PDB file of C-alpha atoms in Angstrom:
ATOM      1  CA  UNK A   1     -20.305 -45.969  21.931  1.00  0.00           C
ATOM      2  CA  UNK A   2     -19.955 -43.243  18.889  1.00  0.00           C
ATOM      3  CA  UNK A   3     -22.087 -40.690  19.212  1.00  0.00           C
ATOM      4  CA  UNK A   4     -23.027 -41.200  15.780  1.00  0.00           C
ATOM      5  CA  UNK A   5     -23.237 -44.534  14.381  1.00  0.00           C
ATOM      6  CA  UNK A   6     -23.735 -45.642  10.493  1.00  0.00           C
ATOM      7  CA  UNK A   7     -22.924 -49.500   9.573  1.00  0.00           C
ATOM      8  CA  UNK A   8     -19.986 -49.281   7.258  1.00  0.00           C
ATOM      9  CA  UNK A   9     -21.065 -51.440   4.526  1.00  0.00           C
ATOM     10  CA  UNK A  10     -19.993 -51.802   2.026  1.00  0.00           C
ATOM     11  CA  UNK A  11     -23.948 -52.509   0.333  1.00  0.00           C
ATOM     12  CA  UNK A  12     -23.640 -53.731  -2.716  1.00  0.00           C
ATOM     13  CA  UNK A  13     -26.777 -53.138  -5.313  1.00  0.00           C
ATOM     14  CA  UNK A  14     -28.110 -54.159  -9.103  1.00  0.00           C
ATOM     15  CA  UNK A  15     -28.613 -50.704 -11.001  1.00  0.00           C
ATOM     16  CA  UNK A  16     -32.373 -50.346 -10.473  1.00  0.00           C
ATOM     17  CA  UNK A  17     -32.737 -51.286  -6.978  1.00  0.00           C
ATOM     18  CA  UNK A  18     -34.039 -49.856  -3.509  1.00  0.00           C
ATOM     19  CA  UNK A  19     -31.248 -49.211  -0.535  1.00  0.00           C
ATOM     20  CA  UNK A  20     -31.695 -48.025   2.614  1.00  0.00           C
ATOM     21  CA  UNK A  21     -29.438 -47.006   5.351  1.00  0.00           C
ATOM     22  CA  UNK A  22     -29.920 -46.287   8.924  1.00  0.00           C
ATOM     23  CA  UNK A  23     -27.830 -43.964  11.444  1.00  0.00           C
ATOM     24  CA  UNK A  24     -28.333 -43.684  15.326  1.00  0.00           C
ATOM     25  CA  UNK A  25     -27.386 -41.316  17.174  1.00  0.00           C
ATOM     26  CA  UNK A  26     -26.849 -40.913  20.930  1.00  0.00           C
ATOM     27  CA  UNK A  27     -27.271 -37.456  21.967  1.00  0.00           C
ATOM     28  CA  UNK A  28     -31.441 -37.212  22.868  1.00  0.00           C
ATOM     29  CA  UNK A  29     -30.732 -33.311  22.725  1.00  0.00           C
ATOM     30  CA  UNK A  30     -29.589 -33.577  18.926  1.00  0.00           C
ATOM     31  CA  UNK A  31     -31.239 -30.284  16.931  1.00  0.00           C
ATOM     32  CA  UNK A  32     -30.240 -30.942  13.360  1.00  0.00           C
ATOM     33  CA  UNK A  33     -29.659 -33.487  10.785  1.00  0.00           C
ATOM     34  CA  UNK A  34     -28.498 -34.078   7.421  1.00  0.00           C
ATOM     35  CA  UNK A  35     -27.150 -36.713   4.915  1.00  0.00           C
ATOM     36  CA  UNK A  36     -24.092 -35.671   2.566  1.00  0.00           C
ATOM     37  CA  UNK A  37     -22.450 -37.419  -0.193  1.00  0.00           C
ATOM     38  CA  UNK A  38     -18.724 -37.852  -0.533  1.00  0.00           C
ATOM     39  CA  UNK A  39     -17.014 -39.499  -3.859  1.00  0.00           C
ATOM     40  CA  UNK A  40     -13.929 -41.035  -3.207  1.00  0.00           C
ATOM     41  CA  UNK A  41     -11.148 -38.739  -2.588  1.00  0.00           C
ATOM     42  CA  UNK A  42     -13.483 -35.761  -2.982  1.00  0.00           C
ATOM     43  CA  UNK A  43     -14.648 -33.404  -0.571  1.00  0.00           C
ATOM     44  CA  UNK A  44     -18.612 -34.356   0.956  1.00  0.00           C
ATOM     45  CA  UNK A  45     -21.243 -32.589  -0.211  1.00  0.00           C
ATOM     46  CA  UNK A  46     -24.376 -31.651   1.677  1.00  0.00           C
ATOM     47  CA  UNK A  47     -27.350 -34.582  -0.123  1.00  0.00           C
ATOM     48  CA  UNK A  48     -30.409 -32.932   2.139  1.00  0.00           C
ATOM     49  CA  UNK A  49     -31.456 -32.103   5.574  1.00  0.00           C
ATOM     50  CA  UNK A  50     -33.508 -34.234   7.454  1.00  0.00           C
ATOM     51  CA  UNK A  51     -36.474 -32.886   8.915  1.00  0.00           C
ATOM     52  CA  UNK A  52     -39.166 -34.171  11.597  1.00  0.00           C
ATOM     53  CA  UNK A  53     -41.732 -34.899   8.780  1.00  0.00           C
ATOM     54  CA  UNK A  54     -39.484 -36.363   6.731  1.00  0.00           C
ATOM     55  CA  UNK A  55     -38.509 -35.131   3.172  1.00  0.00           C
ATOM     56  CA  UNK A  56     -38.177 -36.189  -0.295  1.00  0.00           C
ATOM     57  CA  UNK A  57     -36.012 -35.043  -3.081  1.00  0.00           C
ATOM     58  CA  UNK A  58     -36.284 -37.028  -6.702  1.00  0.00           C
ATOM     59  CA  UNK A  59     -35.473 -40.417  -6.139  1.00  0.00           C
ATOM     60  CA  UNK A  60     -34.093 -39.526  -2.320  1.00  0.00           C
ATOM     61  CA  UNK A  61     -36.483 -39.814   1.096  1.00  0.00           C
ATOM     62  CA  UNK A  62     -35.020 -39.047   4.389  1.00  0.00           C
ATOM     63  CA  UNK A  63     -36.578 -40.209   7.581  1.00  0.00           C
ATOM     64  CA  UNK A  64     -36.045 -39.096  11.263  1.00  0.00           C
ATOM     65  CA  UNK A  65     -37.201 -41.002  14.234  1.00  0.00           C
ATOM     66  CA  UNK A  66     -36.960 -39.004  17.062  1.00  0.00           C
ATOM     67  CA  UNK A  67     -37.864 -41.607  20.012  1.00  0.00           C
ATOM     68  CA  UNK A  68     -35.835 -44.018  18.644  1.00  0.00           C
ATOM     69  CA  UNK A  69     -32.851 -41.639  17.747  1.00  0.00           C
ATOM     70  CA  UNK A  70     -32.566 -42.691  13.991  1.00  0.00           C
ATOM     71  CA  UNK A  71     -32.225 -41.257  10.650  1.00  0.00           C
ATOM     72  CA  UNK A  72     -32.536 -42.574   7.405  1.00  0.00           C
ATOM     73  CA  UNK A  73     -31.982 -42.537   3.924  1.00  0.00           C
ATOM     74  CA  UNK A  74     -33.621 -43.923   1.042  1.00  0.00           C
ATOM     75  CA  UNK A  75     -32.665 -44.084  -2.641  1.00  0.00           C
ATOM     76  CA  UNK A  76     -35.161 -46.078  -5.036  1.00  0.00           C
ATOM     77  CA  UNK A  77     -34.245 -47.008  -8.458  1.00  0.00           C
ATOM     78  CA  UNK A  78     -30.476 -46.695  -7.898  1.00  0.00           C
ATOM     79  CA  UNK A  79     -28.010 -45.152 -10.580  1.00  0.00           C
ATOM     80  CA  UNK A  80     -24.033 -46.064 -10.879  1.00  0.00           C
ATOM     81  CA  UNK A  81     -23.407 -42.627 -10.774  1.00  0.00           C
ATOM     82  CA  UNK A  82     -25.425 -42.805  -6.671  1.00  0.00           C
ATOM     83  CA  UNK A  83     -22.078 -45.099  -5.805  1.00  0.00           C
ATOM     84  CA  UNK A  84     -20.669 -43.062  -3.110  1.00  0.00           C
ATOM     85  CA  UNK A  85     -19.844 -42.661   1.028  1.00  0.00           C
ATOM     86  CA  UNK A  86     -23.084 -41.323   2.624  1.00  0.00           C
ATOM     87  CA  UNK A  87     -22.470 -39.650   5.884  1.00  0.00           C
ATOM     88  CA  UNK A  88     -24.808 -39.177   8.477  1.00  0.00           C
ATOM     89  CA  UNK A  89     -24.324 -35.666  10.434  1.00  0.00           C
ATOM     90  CA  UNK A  90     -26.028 -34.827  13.931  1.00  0.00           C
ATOM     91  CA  UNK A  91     -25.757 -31.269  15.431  1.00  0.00           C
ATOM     92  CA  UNK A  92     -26.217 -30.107  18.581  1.00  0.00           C
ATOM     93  CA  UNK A  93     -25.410 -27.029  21.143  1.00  0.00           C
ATOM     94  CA  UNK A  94     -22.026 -26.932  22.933  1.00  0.00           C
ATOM     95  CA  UNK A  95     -21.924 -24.034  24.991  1.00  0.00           C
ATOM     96  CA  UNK A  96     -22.686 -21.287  23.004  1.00  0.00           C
ATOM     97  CA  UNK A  97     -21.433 -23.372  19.855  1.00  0.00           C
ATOM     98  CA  UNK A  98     -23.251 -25.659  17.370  1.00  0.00           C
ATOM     99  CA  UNK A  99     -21.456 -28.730  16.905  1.00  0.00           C
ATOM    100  CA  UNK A 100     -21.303 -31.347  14.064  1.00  0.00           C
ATOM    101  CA  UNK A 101     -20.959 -34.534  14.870  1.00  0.00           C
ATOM    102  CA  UNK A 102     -20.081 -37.040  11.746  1.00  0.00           C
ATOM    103  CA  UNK A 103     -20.282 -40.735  11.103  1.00  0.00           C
ATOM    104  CA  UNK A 104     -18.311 -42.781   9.621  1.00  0.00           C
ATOM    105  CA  UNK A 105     -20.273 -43.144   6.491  1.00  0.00           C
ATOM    106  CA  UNK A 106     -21.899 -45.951   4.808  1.00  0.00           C
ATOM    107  CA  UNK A 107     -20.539 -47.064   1.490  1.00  0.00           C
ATOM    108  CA  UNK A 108     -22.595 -47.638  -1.669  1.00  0.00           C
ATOM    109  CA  UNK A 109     -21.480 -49.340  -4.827  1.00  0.00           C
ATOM    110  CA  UNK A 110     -24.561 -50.084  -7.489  1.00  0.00           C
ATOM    111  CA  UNK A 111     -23.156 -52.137 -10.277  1.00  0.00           C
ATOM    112  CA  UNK A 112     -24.705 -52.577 -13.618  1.00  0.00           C
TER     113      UNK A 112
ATOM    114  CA  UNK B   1     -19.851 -18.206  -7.713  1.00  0.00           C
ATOM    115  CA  UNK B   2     -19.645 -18.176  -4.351  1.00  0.00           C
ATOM    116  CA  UNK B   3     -17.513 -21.430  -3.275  1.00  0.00           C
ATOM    117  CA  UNK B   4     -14.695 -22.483  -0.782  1.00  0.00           C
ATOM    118  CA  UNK B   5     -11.245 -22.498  -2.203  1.00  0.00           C
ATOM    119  CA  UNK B   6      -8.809 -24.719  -0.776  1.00  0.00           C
ATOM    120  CA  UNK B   7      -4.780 -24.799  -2.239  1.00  0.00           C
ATOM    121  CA  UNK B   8      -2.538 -26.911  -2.536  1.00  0.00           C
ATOM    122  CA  UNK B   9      -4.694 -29.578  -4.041  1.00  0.00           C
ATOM    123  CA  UNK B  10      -1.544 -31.784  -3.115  1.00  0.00           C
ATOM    124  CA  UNK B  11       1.918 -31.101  -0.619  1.00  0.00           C
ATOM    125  CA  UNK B  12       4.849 -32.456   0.156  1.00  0.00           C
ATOM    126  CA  UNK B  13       6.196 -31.605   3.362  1.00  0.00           C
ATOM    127  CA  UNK B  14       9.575 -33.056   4.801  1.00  0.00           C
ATOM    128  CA  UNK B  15       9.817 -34.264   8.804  1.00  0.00           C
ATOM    129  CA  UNK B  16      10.293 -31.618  11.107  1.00  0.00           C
ATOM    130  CA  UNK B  17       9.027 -28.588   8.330  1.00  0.00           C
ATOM    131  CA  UNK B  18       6.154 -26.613   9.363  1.00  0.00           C
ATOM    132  CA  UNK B  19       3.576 -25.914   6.210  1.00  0.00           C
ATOM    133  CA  UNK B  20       0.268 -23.562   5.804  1.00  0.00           C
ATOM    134  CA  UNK B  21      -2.681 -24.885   3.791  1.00  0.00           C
ATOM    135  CA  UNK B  22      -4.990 -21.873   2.440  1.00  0.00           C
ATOM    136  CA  UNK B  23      -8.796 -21.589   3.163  1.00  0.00           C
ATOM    137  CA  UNK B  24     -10.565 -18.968   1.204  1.00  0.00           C
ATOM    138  CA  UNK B  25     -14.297 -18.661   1.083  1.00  0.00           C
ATOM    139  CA  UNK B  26     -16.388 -15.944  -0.609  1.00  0.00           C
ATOM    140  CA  UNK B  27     -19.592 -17.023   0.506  1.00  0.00           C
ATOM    141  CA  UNK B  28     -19.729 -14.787   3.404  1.00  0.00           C
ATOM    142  CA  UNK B  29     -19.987 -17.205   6.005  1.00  0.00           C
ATOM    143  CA  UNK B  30     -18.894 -16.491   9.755  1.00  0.00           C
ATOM    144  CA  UNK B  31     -18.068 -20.091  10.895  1.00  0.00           C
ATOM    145  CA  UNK B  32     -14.811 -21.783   9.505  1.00  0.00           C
ATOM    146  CA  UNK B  33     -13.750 -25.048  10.299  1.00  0.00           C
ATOM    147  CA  UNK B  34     -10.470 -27.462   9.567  1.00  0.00           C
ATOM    148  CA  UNK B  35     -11.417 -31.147   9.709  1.00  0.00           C
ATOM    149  CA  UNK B  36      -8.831 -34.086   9.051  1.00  0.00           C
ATOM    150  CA  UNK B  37      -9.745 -37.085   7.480  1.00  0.00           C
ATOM    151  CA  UNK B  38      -7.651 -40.446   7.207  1.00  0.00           C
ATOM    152  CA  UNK B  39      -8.961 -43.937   6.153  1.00  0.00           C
ATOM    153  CA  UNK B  40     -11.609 -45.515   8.515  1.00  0.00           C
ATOM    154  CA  UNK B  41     -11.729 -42.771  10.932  1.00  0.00           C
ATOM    155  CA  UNK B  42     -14.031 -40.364   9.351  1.00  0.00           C
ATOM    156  CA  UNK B  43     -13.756 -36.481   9.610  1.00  0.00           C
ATOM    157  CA  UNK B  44     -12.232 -35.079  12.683  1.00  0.00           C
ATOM    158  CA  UNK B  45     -12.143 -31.852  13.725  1.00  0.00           C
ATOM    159  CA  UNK B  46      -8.865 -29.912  14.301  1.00  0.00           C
ATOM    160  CA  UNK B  47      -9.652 -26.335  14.847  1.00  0.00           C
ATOM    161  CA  UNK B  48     -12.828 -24.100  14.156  1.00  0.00           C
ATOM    162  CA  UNK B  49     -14.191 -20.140  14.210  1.00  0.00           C
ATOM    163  CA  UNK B  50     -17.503 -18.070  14.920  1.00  0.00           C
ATOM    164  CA  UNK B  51     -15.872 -15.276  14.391  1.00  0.00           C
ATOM    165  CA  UNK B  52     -12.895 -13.242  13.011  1.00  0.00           C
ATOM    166  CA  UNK B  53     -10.454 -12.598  15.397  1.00  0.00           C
ATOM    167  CA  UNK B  54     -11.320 -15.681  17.260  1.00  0.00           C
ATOM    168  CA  UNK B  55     -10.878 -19.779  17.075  1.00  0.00           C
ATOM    169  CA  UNK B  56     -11.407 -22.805  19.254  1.00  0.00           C
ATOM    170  CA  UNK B  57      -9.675 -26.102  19.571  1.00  0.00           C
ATOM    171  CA  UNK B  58     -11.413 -28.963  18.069  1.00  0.00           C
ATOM    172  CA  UNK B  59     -11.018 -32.552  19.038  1.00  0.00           C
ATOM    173  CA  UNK B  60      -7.614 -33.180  18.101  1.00  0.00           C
ATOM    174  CA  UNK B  61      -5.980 -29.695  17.781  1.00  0.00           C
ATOM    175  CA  UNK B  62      -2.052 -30.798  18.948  1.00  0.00           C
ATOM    176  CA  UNK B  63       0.730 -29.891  16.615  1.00  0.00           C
ATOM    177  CA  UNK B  64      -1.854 -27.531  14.340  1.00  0.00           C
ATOM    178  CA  UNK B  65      -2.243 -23.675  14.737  1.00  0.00           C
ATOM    179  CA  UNK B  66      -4.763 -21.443  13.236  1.00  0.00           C
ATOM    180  CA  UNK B  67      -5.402 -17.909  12.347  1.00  0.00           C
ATOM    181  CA  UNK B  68      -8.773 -15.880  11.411  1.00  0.00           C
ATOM    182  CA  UNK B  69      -7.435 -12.233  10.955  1.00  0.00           C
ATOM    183  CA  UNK B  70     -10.601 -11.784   7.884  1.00  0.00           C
ATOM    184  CA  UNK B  71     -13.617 -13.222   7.263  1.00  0.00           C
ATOM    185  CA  UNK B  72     -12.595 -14.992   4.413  1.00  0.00           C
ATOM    186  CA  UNK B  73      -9.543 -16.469   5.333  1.00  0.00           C
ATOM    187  CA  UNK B  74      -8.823 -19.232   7.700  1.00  0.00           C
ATOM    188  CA  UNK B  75      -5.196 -20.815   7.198  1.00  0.00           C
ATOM    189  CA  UNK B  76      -4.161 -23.834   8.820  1.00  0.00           C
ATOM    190  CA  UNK B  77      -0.254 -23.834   9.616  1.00  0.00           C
ATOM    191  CA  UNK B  78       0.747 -28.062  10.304  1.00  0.00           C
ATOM    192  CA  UNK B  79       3.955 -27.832  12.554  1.00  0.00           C
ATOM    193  CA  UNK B  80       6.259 -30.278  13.054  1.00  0.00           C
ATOM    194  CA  UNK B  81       4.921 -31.145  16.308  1.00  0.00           C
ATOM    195  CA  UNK B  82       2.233 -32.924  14.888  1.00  0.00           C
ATOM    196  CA  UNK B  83       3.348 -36.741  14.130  1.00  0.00           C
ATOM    197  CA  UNK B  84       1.041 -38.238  12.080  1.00  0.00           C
ATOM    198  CA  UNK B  85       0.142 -35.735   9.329  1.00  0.00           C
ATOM    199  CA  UNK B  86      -0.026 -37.165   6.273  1.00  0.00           C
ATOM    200  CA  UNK B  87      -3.918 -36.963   5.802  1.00  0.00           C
ATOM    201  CA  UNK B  88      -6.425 -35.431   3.633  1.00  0.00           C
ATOM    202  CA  UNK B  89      -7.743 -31.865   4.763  1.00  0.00           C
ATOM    203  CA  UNK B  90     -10.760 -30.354   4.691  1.00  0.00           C
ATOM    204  CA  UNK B  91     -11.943 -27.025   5.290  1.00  0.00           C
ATOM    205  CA  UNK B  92     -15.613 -25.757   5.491  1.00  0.00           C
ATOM    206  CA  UNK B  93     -17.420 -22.687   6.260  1.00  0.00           C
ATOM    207  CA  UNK B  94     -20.934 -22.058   7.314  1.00  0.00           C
ATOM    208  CA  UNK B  95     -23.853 -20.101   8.867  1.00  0.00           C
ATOM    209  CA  UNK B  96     -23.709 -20.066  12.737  1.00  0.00           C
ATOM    210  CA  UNK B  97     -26.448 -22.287  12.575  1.00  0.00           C
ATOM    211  CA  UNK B  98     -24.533 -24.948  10.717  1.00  0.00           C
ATOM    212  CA  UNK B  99     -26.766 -24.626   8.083  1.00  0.00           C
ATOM    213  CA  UNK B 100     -24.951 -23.675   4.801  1.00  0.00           C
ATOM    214  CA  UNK B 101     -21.889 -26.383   5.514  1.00  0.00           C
ATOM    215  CA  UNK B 102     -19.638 -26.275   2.754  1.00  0.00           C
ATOM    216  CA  UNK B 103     -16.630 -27.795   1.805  1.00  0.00           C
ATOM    217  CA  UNK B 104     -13.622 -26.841  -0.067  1.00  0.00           C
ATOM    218  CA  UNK B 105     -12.040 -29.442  -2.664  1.00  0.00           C
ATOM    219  CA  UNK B 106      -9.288 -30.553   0.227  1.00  0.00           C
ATOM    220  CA  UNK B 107      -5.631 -30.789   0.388  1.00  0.00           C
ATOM    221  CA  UNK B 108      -3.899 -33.956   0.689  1.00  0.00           C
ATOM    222  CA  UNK B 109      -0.622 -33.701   2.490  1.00  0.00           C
ATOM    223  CA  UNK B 110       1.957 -36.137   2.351  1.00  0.00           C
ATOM    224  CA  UNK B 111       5.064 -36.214   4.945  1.00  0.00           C
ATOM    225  CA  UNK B 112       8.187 -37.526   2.941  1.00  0.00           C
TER     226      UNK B 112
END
């Protein structure tokens, strides 16, 4: 089992709509969390951490569910210009290091 | 700005050369990371560093070699040891925290 998981898609929306996407993660001892954004064959790019209470940024909400190991990540009245990769990202200690640990990423196309 | 500068953009490398993708950041991060990332498999990581002066192997660190002799630099030399590296690269730098992760634009190397 990955120790981040994110179901691949691809998820497929009308401009307009309401998507969701869910990541689990394995690693009870997990610290941090964050979605980013990649564009194809572009580097990602940090979208927003994820924190306890969850959080809300314009037209984004991120959720984390602690017992049951899961973020998420909302986007309501989706834009073409939201079609991207969204990649979960877990960190925890290794040693005296932090460590990132990706998924695979989720892929979004919203069509007009 | 402060930003992550990552060159080539694109390189052509013939079997059995050994070639050095640049990673200069200015945003006067301590971490520095290489990641690798090829079609389906996500981002992997090949090499990282806390500090100057010191690195770590990531996950799949054969047939790569690093340096960190400044803070802003952190070069990644691909030797011809390594036999599948046609990929795109990434480099990122953060906080110790992992807070901060940035990415540089990438370089996308192609073994002729």
């Amino acid at each position: 089992r990955k120790e981040v998981e994110q179901d691949p898609g691809p998820f497929n929306v009308p401009e307009g709509a309401t998507v969701a996407f869910n990541c689990t993660y394995s690693n009870s001892a997990s610290q941090s969390f964050f979605w980013y954004r990649q564009d194809c064959r572009k580097e990602p790019k940090l979208l927003m951490s994820v924190y306890s209470s969850g959080n809300e940024d314009g037209r984004f909400t991120a959720q984390l569910n602690r017992a049951s190991q899961y973020i998420s990540l909302l986007i309501r009245d989706s834009k073409l210009s939201d079609s991207a990769t969204y990649l979960c990202v877990v960190t925890h200690n290794a040693g005296n290091n932090r460590k990132l640990i990706w998924g695979l990423g989720t892929s979004l196309a919203v069509n007009p | 700005d402060g930003g992550i500068t990552q060159s080539p953009k694109y390189l052509f490398r013939k079997e059995g050369q050994n070639v050095t993708l640049s990673c200069e950041q200015n945003l006067n991060h301590d971490a520095m990371y290489w990641y690798r990332q090829d079609p389906g498999q996500g981002l992997r990581l090949i090499y990282y560093s806390q500090i100057v002066n010191d690195f770590q192997k990531g996950d799949i660190a054969e047939g790569y070699s690093v340096s960190r002799e400044k803070k802003e630099s952190f070069p990644l030399t691909v030797t011809s040891a390594q036999k599948n590296p046609t990929a795109f690269y990434l480099c990122a730098s953060s906080i110790p925290s992992g807070y901060g992760y940035t990415f540089g634009s990438g370089t996308r190397l192609t073994v002729v």
